PDB file of C-alpha atoms and ligand atoms in Angstrom:
ATOM      1  CA  MET A   2      31.981 -73.990   5.911  1.00 93.00           C
ATOM      2  CA  LYS A   3      33.500 -70.545   6.111  1.00 97.00           C
ATOM      3  CA  GLN A   4      31.594 -68.254   8.458  1.00 98.00           C
ATOM      4  CA  LEU A   5      32.344 -64.561   8.791  1.00 98.00           C
ATOM      5  CA  ILE A   6      31.212 -62.469  11.702  1.00 98.00           C
ATOM      6  CA  VAL A   7      30.407 -58.825  10.953  1.00 98.00           C
ATOM      7  CA  ILE A   8      29.727 -56.322  13.756  1.00 98.00           C
ATOM      8  CA  ALA A   9      28.347 -52.976  12.560  1.00 98.00           C
ATOM      9  CA  ASP A  10      27.771 -49.598  14.201  1.00 97.00           C
ATOM     10  CA  MET A  11      26.589 -46.415  12.455  1.00 95.00           C
ATOM     11  CA  GLU A  12      28.525 -43.312  13.600  1.00 95.00           C
ATOM     12  CA  GLY A  13      31.657 -44.506  11.840  1.00 97.00           C
ATOM     13  CA  ALA A  14      29.948 -45.161   8.491  1.00 97.00           C
ATOM     14  CA  SER A  15      30.975 -43.341   5.318  1.00 98.00           C
ATOM     15  CA  GLY A  16      29.325 -40.089   4.547  1.00 97.00           C
ATOM     16  CA  ILE A  17      28.146 -39.311   8.098  1.00 95.00           C
ATOM     17  CA  PHE A  18      29.771 -36.220   9.604  1.00 95.00           C
ATOM     18  CA  GLU A  19      28.856 -33.777  12.362  1.00 92.00           C
ATOM     19  CA  HIS A  20      28.056 -31.088   9.740  1.00 91.00           C
ATOM     20  CA  ASN A  21      25.477 -33.206   7.937  1.00 90.00           C
ATOM     21  CA  ALA A  22      24.068 -35.314  10.758  1.00 85.00           C
ATOM     22  CA  SER A  23      23.206 -34.826  14.385  1.00 80.00           C
ATOM     23  CA  TRP A  24      24.408 -37.022  17.237  1.00 73.00           C
ATOM     24  CA  ASN A  25      20.923 -38.302  17.470  1.00 69.00           C
ATOM     25  CA  LEU A  26      21.122 -40.846  14.677  1.00 76.00           C
ATOM     26  CA  ASN A  27      18.433 -42.854  16.414  1.00 78.00           C
ATOM     27  CA  GLY A  28      15.162 -43.453  14.677  1.00 75.00           C
ATOM     28  CA  GLY A  29      14.298 -40.028  13.330  1.00 81.00           C
ATOM     29  CA  ASP A  30      13.947 -38.917   9.713  1.00 81.00           C
ATOM     30  CA  GLU A  31      17.677 -38.288   9.363  1.00 83.00           C
ATOM     31  CA  TRP A  32      18.359 -41.851  10.427  1.00 86.00           C
ATOM     32  CA  ARG A  33      15.697 -43.282   8.179  1.00 85.00           C
ATOM     33  CA  ASN A  34      16.473 -41.314   5.048  1.00 85.00           C
ATOM     34  CA  PHE A  35      20.230 -40.843   5.260  1.00 90.00           C
ATOM     35  CA  GLY A  36      22.066 -42.783   7.956  1.00 92.00           C
ATOM     36  CA  ARG A  37      20.668 -46.117   6.999  1.00 95.00           C
ATOM     37  CA  ASP A  38      21.850 -45.826   3.390  1.00 96.00           C
ATOM     38  CA  CYS A  39      25.315 -44.867   4.525  1.00 97.00           C
ATOM     39  CA  ILE A  40      25.888 -47.890   6.762  1.00 97.00           C
ATOM     40  CA  THR A  41      24.087 -50.202   4.281  1.00 98.00           C
ATOM     41  CA  SER A  42      26.616 -49.214   1.564  1.00 98.00           C
ATOM     42  CA  ASP A  43      29.565 -49.978   3.813  1.00 98.00           C
ATOM     43  CA  VAL A  44      28.186 -53.330   5.006  1.00 98.00           C
ATOM     44  CA  LEU A  45      27.292 -54.267   1.432  1.00 98.00           C
ATOM     45  CA  ALA A  46      30.916 -53.671   0.363  1.00 98.00           C
ATOM     46  CA  VAL A  47      32.055 -55.989   3.203  1.00 98.00           C
ATOM     47  CA  CYS A  48      29.532 -58.695   2.287  1.00 98.00           C
ATOM     48  CA  ASN A  49      30.143 -58.534  -1.471  1.00 98.00           C
ATOM     49  CA  ALA A  50      33.883 -58.960  -0.955  1.00 98.00           C
ATOM     50  CA  ALA A  51      33.253 -61.843   1.465  1.00 98.00           C
ATOM     51  CA  VAL A  52      30.972 -63.679  -0.977  1.00 98.00           C
ATOM     52  CA  ASP A  53      33.411 -63.141  -3.847  1.00 98.00           C
ATOM     53  CA  PHE A  54      36.192 -64.508  -1.646  1.00 98.00           C
ATOM     54  CA  GLY A  55      34.206 -67.654  -0.899  1.00 98.00           C
ATOM     55  CA  ILE A  56      32.639 -67.048   2.490  1.00 98.00           C
ATOM     56  CA  ASP A  57      29.467 -69.209   2.671  1.00 96.00           C
ATOM     57  CA  ASP A  58      27.842 -67.761   5.753  1.00 98.00           C
ATOM     58  CA  ILE A  59      27.833 -64.190   7.074  1.00 98.00           C
ATOM     59  CA  LEU A  60      26.447 -63.489  10.515  1.00 98.00           C
ATOM     60  CA  LEU A  61      25.718 -59.820  11.040  1.00 98.00           C
ATOM     61  CA  TYR A  62      25.227 -57.984  14.336  1.00 98.00           C
ATOM     62  CA  ASP A  63      23.675 -54.566  13.695  1.00 97.00           C
ATOM     63  CA  GLY A  64      24.448 -53.044  17.095  1.00 95.00           C
ATOM     64  CA  HIS A  65      23.719 -49.352  16.634  1.00 94.00           C
ATOM     65  CA  PHE A  66      20.805 -48.029  18.716  1.00 91.00           C
ATOM     66  CA  ALA A  67      20.444 -51.391  20.348  1.00 90.00           C
ATOM     67  CA  GLY A  68      17.081 -51.762  21.974  1.00 89.00           C
ATOM     68  CA  ASN A  69      15.201 -50.464  18.893  1.00 90.00           C
ATOM     69  CA  THR A  70      13.245 -53.119  16.960  1.00 91.00           C
ATOM     70  CA  GLU A  71      14.098 -51.739  13.506  1.00 93.00           C
ATOM     71  CA  PHE A  72      17.399 -52.562  11.880  1.00 95.00           C
ATOM     72  CA  ASN A  73      19.765 -49.828  10.776  1.00 95.00           C
ATOM     73  CA  ILE A  74      21.059 -51.781   7.875  1.00 97.00           C
ATOM     74  CA  ILE A  75      18.576 -52.250   4.969  1.00 97.00           C
ATOM     75  CA  LEU A  76      18.784 -56.059   4.980  1.00 97.00           C
ATOM     76  CA  ASP A  77      17.009 -56.459   1.642  1.00 97.00           C
ATOM     77  CA  LYS A  78      19.994 -54.937  -0.102  1.00 98.00           C
ATOM     78  CA  LEU A  79      22.464 -57.500   1.254  1.00 98.00           C
ATOM     79  CA  PRO A  80      23.387 -60.798  -0.407  1.00 97.00           C
ATOM     80  CA  ARG A  81      21.339 -63.875   0.646  1.00 95.00           C
ATOM     81  CA  THR A  82      24.438 -65.267   2.386  1.00 96.00           C
ATOM     82  CA  VAL A  83      23.841 -62.780   5.197  1.00 98.00           C
ATOM     83  CA  ARG A  84      21.958 -63.772   8.329  1.00 98.00           C
ATOM     84  CA  VAL A  85      21.454 -61.595  11.375  1.00 98.00           C
ATOM     85  CA  PHE A  86      21.942 -62.642  14.966  1.00 97.00           C
ATOM     86  CA  ASP A  87      18.737 -63.592  16.662  1.00 96.00           C
ATOM     87  CA  VAL A  88      18.609 -61.130  19.623  1.00 95.00           C
ATOM     88  CA  PRO A  89      15.438 -59.394  20.829  1.00 95.00           C
ATOM     89  CA  ASP A  90      15.530 -55.743  19.653  1.00 94.00           C
ATOM     90  CA  ARG A  91      19.194 -56.210  18.712  1.00 94.00           C
ATOM     91  CA  CYS A  92      20.242 -55.832  22.401  1.00 92.00           C
ATOM     92  CA  PHE A  93      23.798 -56.444  23.655  1.00 89.00           C
ATOM     93  CA  ASP A  94      23.030 -59.992  24.608  1.00 92.00           C
ATOM     94  CA  TRP A  95      26.576 -61.066  24.210  1.00 93.00           C
ATOM     95  CA  ARG A  96      26.451 -64.681  25.319  1.00 93.00           C
ATOM     96  CA  ARG A  97      23.439 -65.319  23.108  1.00 95.00           C
ATOM     97  CA  ILE A  98      25.264 -63.697  20.201  1.00 96.00           C
ATOM     98  CA  ARG A  99      28.413 -65.729  20.754  1.00 96.00           C
ATOM     99  CA  ALA A 100      26.432 -68.949  21.076  1.00 96.00           C
ATOM    100  CA  GLN A 101      24.853 -68.543  17.643  1.00 98.00           C
ATOM    101  CA  ALA A 102      28.183 -68.419  15.828  1.00 98.00           C
ATOM    102  CA  MET A 103      30.382 -71.443  15.021  1.00 97.00           C
ATOM    103  CA  GLN A 104      33.006 -72.340  17.596  1.00 95.00           C
ATOM    104  CA  GLU A 105      35.646 -71.442  14.986  1.00 96.00           C
ATOM    105  CA  PRO A 106      34.344 -68.906  12.443  1.00 97.00           C
ATOM    106  CA  PHE A 107      36.703 -67.868   9.673  1.00 98.00           C
ATOM    107  CA  GLY A 108      37.081 -64.380  11.085  1.00 98.00           C
ATOM    108  CA  LEU A 109      35.612 -61.170  12.456  1.00 98.00           C
ATOM    109  CA  ILE A 110      35.257 -57.750  10.816  1.00 98.00           C
ATOM    110  CA  THR A 111      34.033 -54.507  12.481  1.00 98.00           C
ATOM    111  CA  VAL A 112      32.462 -51.805  10.302  1.00 98.00           C
ATOM    112  CA  GLY A 113      30.851 -48.357  10.774  1.00 98.00           C
ATOM    113  CA  GLN A 114      33.010 -47.873  13.846  1.00 98.00           C
ATOM    114  CA  HIS A 115      33.664 -44.625  15.705  1.00 97.00           C
ATOM    115  CA  ALA A 116      36.342 -43.693  18.296  1.00 98.00           C
ATOM    116  CA  ARG A 117      36.013 -43.890  22.071  1.00 98.00           C
ATOM    117  CA  ASN A 118      34.749 -41.017  24.279  1.00 97.00           C
ATOM    118  CA  GLY A 119      37.405 -38.390  24.644  1.00 96.00           C
ATOM    119  CA  THR A 120      39.269 -39.136  21.402  1.00 97.00           C
ATOM    120  CA  LEU A 121      40.432 -36.004  19.596  1.00 95.00           C
ATOM    121  CA  GLY A 122      40.046 -35.551  15.838  1.00 95.00           C
ATOM    122  CA  ALA A 123      37.139 -38.003  15.717  1.00 97.00           C
ATOM    123  CA  TYR A 124      33.631 -37.992  14.409  1.00 96.00           C
ATOM    124  CA  PHE A 125      31.007 -38.629  17.129  1.00 95.00           C
ATOM    125  CA  PRO A 126      33.493 -40.086  19.701  1.00 97.00           C
ATOM    126  CA  HIS A 127      31.642 -41.959  22.439  1.00 96.00           C
ATOM    127  CA  THR A 128      31.831 -45.086  24.567  1.00 96.00           C
ATOM    128  CA  ILE A 129      28.602 -47.048  23.893  1.00 94.00           C
ATOM    129  CA  GLN A 130      26.552 -44.084  25.152  1.00 93.00           C
ATOM    130  CA  SER A 131      28.347 -40.881  26.272  1.00 95.00           C
ATOM    131  CA  PRO A 132      26.979 -39.298  28.358  1.00 95.00           C
ATOM    132  CA  PRO A 133      26.412 -41.012  30.705  1.00 97.00           C
ATOM    133  CA  ILE A 134      29.368 -43.339  30.156  1.00 97.00           C
ATOM    134  CA  LYS A 135      32.780 -41.665  30.487  1.00 97.00           C
ATOM    135  CA  ASN A 136      34.824 -44.809  29.994  1.00 97.00           C
ATOM    136  CA  PHE A 137      34.518 -48.567  30.126  1.00 97.00           C
ATOM    137  CA  LEU A 138      37.632 -50.550  30.995  1.00 97.00           C
ATOM    138  CA  PHE A 139      38.458 -54.215  30.482  1.00 96.00           C
ATOM    139  CA  ASN A 140      41.581 -55.231  32.326  1.00 94.00           C
ATOM    140  CA  GLY A 141      42.669 -51.613  32.287  1.00 91.00           C
ATOM    141  CA  THR A 142      42.104 -50.932  28.536  1.00 93.00           C
ATOM    142  CA  HIS A 143      39.367 -48.491  27.497  1.00 95.00           C
ATOM    143  CA  ILE A 144      36.970 -50.326  25.222  1.00 96.00           C
ATOM    144  CA  ALA A 145      33.828 -49.192  23.438  1.00 96.00           C
ATOM    145  CA  GLU A 146      31.668 -50.837  20.748  1.00 96.00           C
ATOM    146  CA  ILE A 147      34.673 -52.241  18.896  1.00 97.00           C
ATOM    147  CA  GLY A 148      36.218 -53.709  22.028  1.00 97.00           C
ATOM    148  CA  ALA A 149      32.980 -55.221  23.305  1.00 96.00           C
ATOM    149  CA  GLY A 150      32.342 -56.987  20.048  1.00 97.00           C
ATOM    150  CA  VAL A 151      35.911 -58.121  19.441  1.00 97.00           C
ATOM    151  CA  LEU A 152      36.352 -59.334  23.028  1.00 96.00           C
ATOM    152  CA  ASN A 153      33.096 -61.263  22.798  1.00 96.00           C
ATOM    153  CA  PHE A 154      34.670 -63.152  19.906  1.00 96.00           C
ATOM    154  CA  HIS A 155      38.174 -63.194  21.434  1.00 95.00           C
ATOM    155  CA  ASN A 156      38.942 -66.700  20.180  1.00 93.00           C
ATOM    156  CA  VAL A 157      38.178 -65.696  16.616  1.00 97.00           C
ATOM    157  CA  ARG A 158      40.727 -64.035  14.268  1.00 97.00           C
ATOM    158  CA  TYR A 159      40.125 -60.325  14.128  1.00 97.00           C
ATOM    159  CA  LEU A 160      40.600 -59.418  10.437  1.00 98.00           C
ATOM    160  CA  ALA A 161      39.713 -55.780   9.798  1.00 98.00           C
ATOM    161  CA  ASN A 162      38.190 -52.546  11.150  1.00 98.00           C
ATOM    162  CA  ILE A 163      36.306 -50.152   8.882  1.00 98.00           C
ATOM    163  CA  GLY A 164      35.257 -46.706  10.055  1.00 98.00           C
ATOM    164  CA  CYS A 165      36.480 -43.340  11.273  1.00 98.00           C
ATOM    165  CA  GLN A 166      40.269 -43.046  11.129  1.00 98.00           C
ATOM    166  CA  ALA A 167      40.241 -42.282  14.827  1.00 98.00           C
ATOM    167  CA  SER A 168      38.517 -45.607  15.579  1.00 98.00           C
ATOM    168  CA  MET A 169      41.591 -47.477  14.384  1.00 98.00           C
ATOM    169  CA  GLN A 170      43.375 -46.743  17.638  1.00 98.00           C
ATOM    170  CA  GLU A 171      41.012 -48.940  19.731  1.00 97.00           C
ATOM    171  CA  ALA A 172      41.004 -51.634  17.041  1.00 98.00           C
ATOM    172  CA  LEU A 173      44.815 -51.740  16.864  1.00 97.00           C
ATOM    173  CA  GLU A 174      45.088 -51.887  20.678  1.00 96.00           C
ATOM    174  CA  LEU A 175      43.053 -55.096  20.488  1.00 95.00           C
ATOM    175  CA  SER A 176      45.102 -56.564  17.612  1.00 96.00           C
ATOM    176  CA  ASP A 177      47.987 -54.962  15.745  1.00 95.00           C
ATOM    177  CA  SER A 178      47.675 -57.373  12.832  1.00 96.00           C
ATOM    178  CA  ILE A 179      44.294 -56.182  11.491  1.00 97.00           C
ATOM    179  CA  VAL A 180      43.773 -54.475   8.148  1.00 98.00           C
ATOM    180  CA  THR A 181      42.586 -50.913   8.833  1.00 98.00           C
ATOM    181  CA  ILE A 182      40.146 -49.395   6.305  1.00 98.00           C
ATOM    182  CA  PRO A 183      39.426 -45.740   7.154  1.00 98.00           C
ATOM    183  CA  VAL A 184      36.457 -44.142   5.409  1.00 98.00           C
ATOM    184  CA  LYS A 185      36.757 -40.667   6.858  1.00 98.00           C
ATOM    185  CA  ASP A 186      39.388 -38.584   8.720  1.00 98.00           C
ATOM    186  CA  LYS A 187      38.387 -35.573  10.716  1.00 97.00           C
ATOM    187  CA  ALA A 188      41.947 -34.435  11.421  1.00 96.00           C
ATOM    188  CA  LYS A 189      42.722 -34.417   7.674  1.00 97.00           C
ATOM    189  CA  LYS A 190      39.267 -33.242   6.645  1.00 97.00           C
ATOM    190  CA  TRP A 191      38.866 -36.263   4.372  1.00 98.00           C
ATOM    191  CA  GLU A 192      35.185 -36.739   3.819  1.00 98.00           C
ATOM    192  CA  PRO A 193      34.432 -39.039   0.899  1.00 98.00           C
ATOM    193  CA  SER A 194      30.921 -40.239   0.029  1.00 97.00           C
ATOM    194  CA  PRO A 195      29.759 -43.879   0.512  1.00 98.00           C
ATOM    195  CA  ASP A 196      30.059 -44.366  -3.248  1.00 97.00           C
ATOM    196  CA  GLU A 197      33.675 -43.303  -3.113  1.00 98.00           C
ATOM    197  CA  THR A 198      34.584 -45.573  -0.160  1.00 98.00           C
ATOM    198  CA  TYR A 199      32.710 -48.609  -1.484  1.00 98.00           C
ATOM    199  CA  GLU A 200      35.688 -49.785  -3.554  1.00 98.00           C
ATOM    200  CA  LEU A 201      38.178 -49.025  -0.776  1.00 98.00           C
ATOM    201  CA  ILE A 202      36.173 -51.211   1.615  1.00 98.00           C
ATOM    202  CA  TYR A 203      35.740 -54.004  -0.915  1.00 98.00           C
ATOM    203  CA  ALA A 204      39.531 -54.052  -1.706  1.00 98.00           C
ATOM    204  CA  GLY A 205      40.528 -53.810   1.955  1.00 98.00           C
ATOM    205  CA  VAL A 206      38.191 -56.599   3.035  1.00 98.00           C
ATOM    206  CA  MET A 207      39.391 -58.819   0.190  1.00 98.00           C
ATOM    207  CA  LYS A 208      42.978 -58.211   1.326  1.00 98.00           C
ATOM    208  CA  ALA A 209      42.036 -58.997   4.950  1.00 98.00           C
ATOM    209  CA  LEU A 210      40.320 -62.265   3.960  1.00 98.00           C
ATOM    210  CA  ARG A 211      43.258 -63.330   1.792  1.00 98.00           C
ATOM    211  CA  GLN A 212      45.761 -62.780   4.582  1.00 97.00           C
ATOM    212  CA  ALA A 213      43.558 -64.151   7.337  1.00 97.00           C
ATOM    213  CA  GLN A 214      46.163 -66.700   8.343  1.00 94.00           C
ATOM    214  CA  HIS A 215      48.256 -63.784   9.617  1.00 93.00           C
ATOM    215  CA  ALA A 216      45.489 -62.308  11.739  1.00 94.00           C
ATOM    216  CA  LYS A 217      45.423 -62.864  15.459  1.00 88.00           C
ATOM    217  CA  GLU A 218      42.952 -63.932  18.085  1.00 87.00           C
ATOM    218  CA  ILE A 219      42.838 -61.761  21.150  1.00 87.00           C
ATOM    219  CA  ASP A 220      45.044 -63.127  23.897  1.00 81.00           C
ATOM    220  CA  LEU A 221      43.278 -62.924  27.222  1.00 88.00           C
ATOM    221  CA  LYS A 222      44.384 -63.882  30.716  1.00 86.00           C
ATOM    222  CA  PRO A 223      42.013 -64.007  33.690  1.00 89.00           C
ATOM    223  CA  PRO A 224      40.968 -62.487  35.967  1.00 90.00           C
ATOM    224  CA  PHE A 225      38.526 -60.521  33.834  1.00 96.00           C
ATOM    225  CA  VAL A 226      38.055 -57.131  35.514  1.00 97.00           C
ATOM    226  CA  PHE A 227      35.651 -54.532  34.154  1.00 98.00           C
ATOM    227  CA  SER A 228      35.074 -50.991  35.360  1.00 98.00           C
ATOM    228  CA  MET A 229      32.906 -48.081  34.228  1.00 98.00           C
ATOM    229  CA  GLU A 230      33.138 -44.377  35.119  1.00 98.00           C
ATOM    230  CA  LEU A 231      30.370 -41.909  34.563  1.00 98.00           C
ATOM    231  CA  CYS A 232      30.277 -38.384  33.080  1.00 97.00           C
ATOM    232  CA  ASP A 233      29.486 -35.369  35.230  1.00 96.00           C
ATOM    233  CA  GLY A 234      25.773 -35.188  36.006  1.00 97.00           C
ATOM    234  CA  TYR A 235      25.293 -38.921  36.374  1.00 98.00           C
ATOM    235  CA  ALA A 236      25.640 -41.336  39.336  1.00 98.00           C
ATOM    236  CA  TYR A 237      25.041 -44.957  40.094  1.00 98.00           C
ATOM    237  CA  ASP A 238      22.275 -45.962  42.415  1.00 97.00           C
ATOM    238  CA  THR A 239      24.494 -47.118  45.276  1.00 95.00           C
ATOM    239  CA  LYS A 240      21.552 -48.289  47.348  1.00 94.00           C
ATOM    240  CA  ALA A 241      20.566 -51.074  44.955  1.00 92.00           C
ATOM    241  CA  ASP A 242      21.395 -54.648  45.902  1.00 92.00           C
ATOM    242  CA  ILE A 243      23.693 -56.236  43.413  1.00 94.00           C
ATOM    243  CA  SER A 244      23.899 -59.934  42.749  1.00 94.00           C
ATOM    244  CA  TRP A 245      27.256 -59.988  40.921  1.00 95.00           C
ATOM    245  CA  LYS A 246      30.795 -59.773  42.200  1.00 95.00           C
ATOM    246  CA  GLY A 247      31.754 -56.143  42.219  1.00 96.00           C
ATOM    247  CA  THR A 248      31.411 -52.742  43.798  1.00 97.00           C
ATOM    248  CA  VAL A 249      29.276 -49.771  42.916  1.00 97.00           C
ATOM    249  CA  MET A 250      30.257 -46.258  43.985  1.00 96.00           C
ATOM    250  CA  ALA A 251      28.581 -43.089  42.892  1.00 96.00           C
ATOM    251  CA  ASP A 252      30.830 -42.344  39.897  1.00 95.00           C
ATOM    252  CA  LYS A 253      32.517 -45.677  39.309  1.00 97.00           C
ATOM    253  CA  SER A 254      31.660 -49.373  39.278  1.00 98.00           C
ATOM    254  CA  GLU A 255      33.841 -52.410  39.024  1.00 98.00           C
ATOM    255  CA  TRP A 256      33.078 -56.072  38.543  1.00 98.00           C
ATOM    256  CA  THR A 257      34.853 -59.389  37.866  1.00 97.00           C
ATOM    257  CA  ALA A 258      33.525 -62.287  35.789  1.00 95.00           C
ATOM    258  CA  PRO A 259      34.571 -65.845  34.990  1.00 93.00           C
ATOM    259  CA  SER A 260      34.413 -65.187  31.281  1.00 92.00           C
ATOM    260  CA  VAL A 261      34.546 -62.136  29.011  1.00 93.00           C
ATOM    261  CA  GLU A 262      31.045 -62.874  27.664  1.00 92.00           C
ATOM    262  CA  ILE A 263      29.523 -62.927  31.138  1.00 93.00           C
ATOM    263  CA  GLY A 264      31.457 -59.772  32.085  1.00 95.00           C
ATOM    264  CA  LEU A 265      30.110 -57.958  29.029  1.00 94.00           C
ATOM    265  CA  GLU A 266      26.591 -59.102  29.826  1.00 91.00           C
ATOM    266  CA  LEU A 267      26.925 -57.810  33.397  1.00 95.00           C
ATOM    267  CA  PHE A 268      27.598 -54.419  31.813  1.00 95.00           C
ATOM    268  CA  ASN A 269      23.888 -54.281  31.012  1.00 93.00           C
ATOM    269  CA  TYR A 270      22.941 -54.765  34.657  1.00 95.00           C
ATOM    270  CA  VAL A 271      25.535 -52.198  35.854  1.00 97.00           C
ATOM    271  CA  ARG A 272      24.313 -49.726  33.245  1.00 96.00           C
ATOM    272  CA  ALA A 273      20.752 -50.075  34.549  1.00 96.00           C
ATOM    273  CA  LEU A 274      21.873 -48.484  37.847  1.00 97.00           C
ATOM    274  CA  ILE A 275      22.879 -45.187  36.188  1.00 97.00           C
ATOM    275  CA  ARG A 276      20.804 -42.160  37.228  1.00 97.00           C
ATOM    276  CA  LYS A 277      20.782 -38.544  36.177  1.00 96.00           C
ATOM    277  CA  ILE A 278      21.620 -36.221  39.091  1.00 93.00           C
TER     278      ILE A 278
HETATM  279 ZN1   ZN B   3      26.179 -46.323  17.250  1.00 92.63          ZN
END
């Protein structure tokens, strides 16, 4: 069986720009009537290419606005080959997500992806949630949604990233052998509609699947060290007792973990210590 893992976000989807959408693409009318159609079109292009290539099982993680019960992607519009990861309210429950996939899926594709906090020439750059998160580092490399998803599947070939041109930087830092499929470019003012990018995504994904044997898994060497700095106006609760191996200072936390999946899951516990000041 050929299983494809697809990890989707929304801010990097086709057709969504700062002049036609607010940063708050989270559950309001704009999200419901506009944002969902944009990301659904991009994910549909990925899935249709995968089915036509011969993928028999697509496992989708719809990670935008995690914690909300409703899906961003309109699942009824996707082929029947698509299943979603079973995680309560789509939360970043990374070990549970990894455990539901095959040990050796065919590959991994990220879609709807935006650039990290602080990136210039990017639509909606942020690191998971900025503010409060200024940066999130894994072994010294700044990772955001792309990095978390790809590292969680580090022993799976990373095939392609689809999204804002500025998001390609993070994806390429993780693997320089991926196919990059930009759907918008703020620096070049290239703002096509989802209908216009559908064929680009389909063709790029088909290419990535055909050349999958050239794609790479992410090479990781322990120890696995994570750190997270906060934006101005936020601080960690330094009085809280922590049960994991790490340190928590007002503006920065650091932790180590025996595996990437556990380290990514500890992120949720560290994040829960963030307070507005
Ligand atoms: Zn998002």
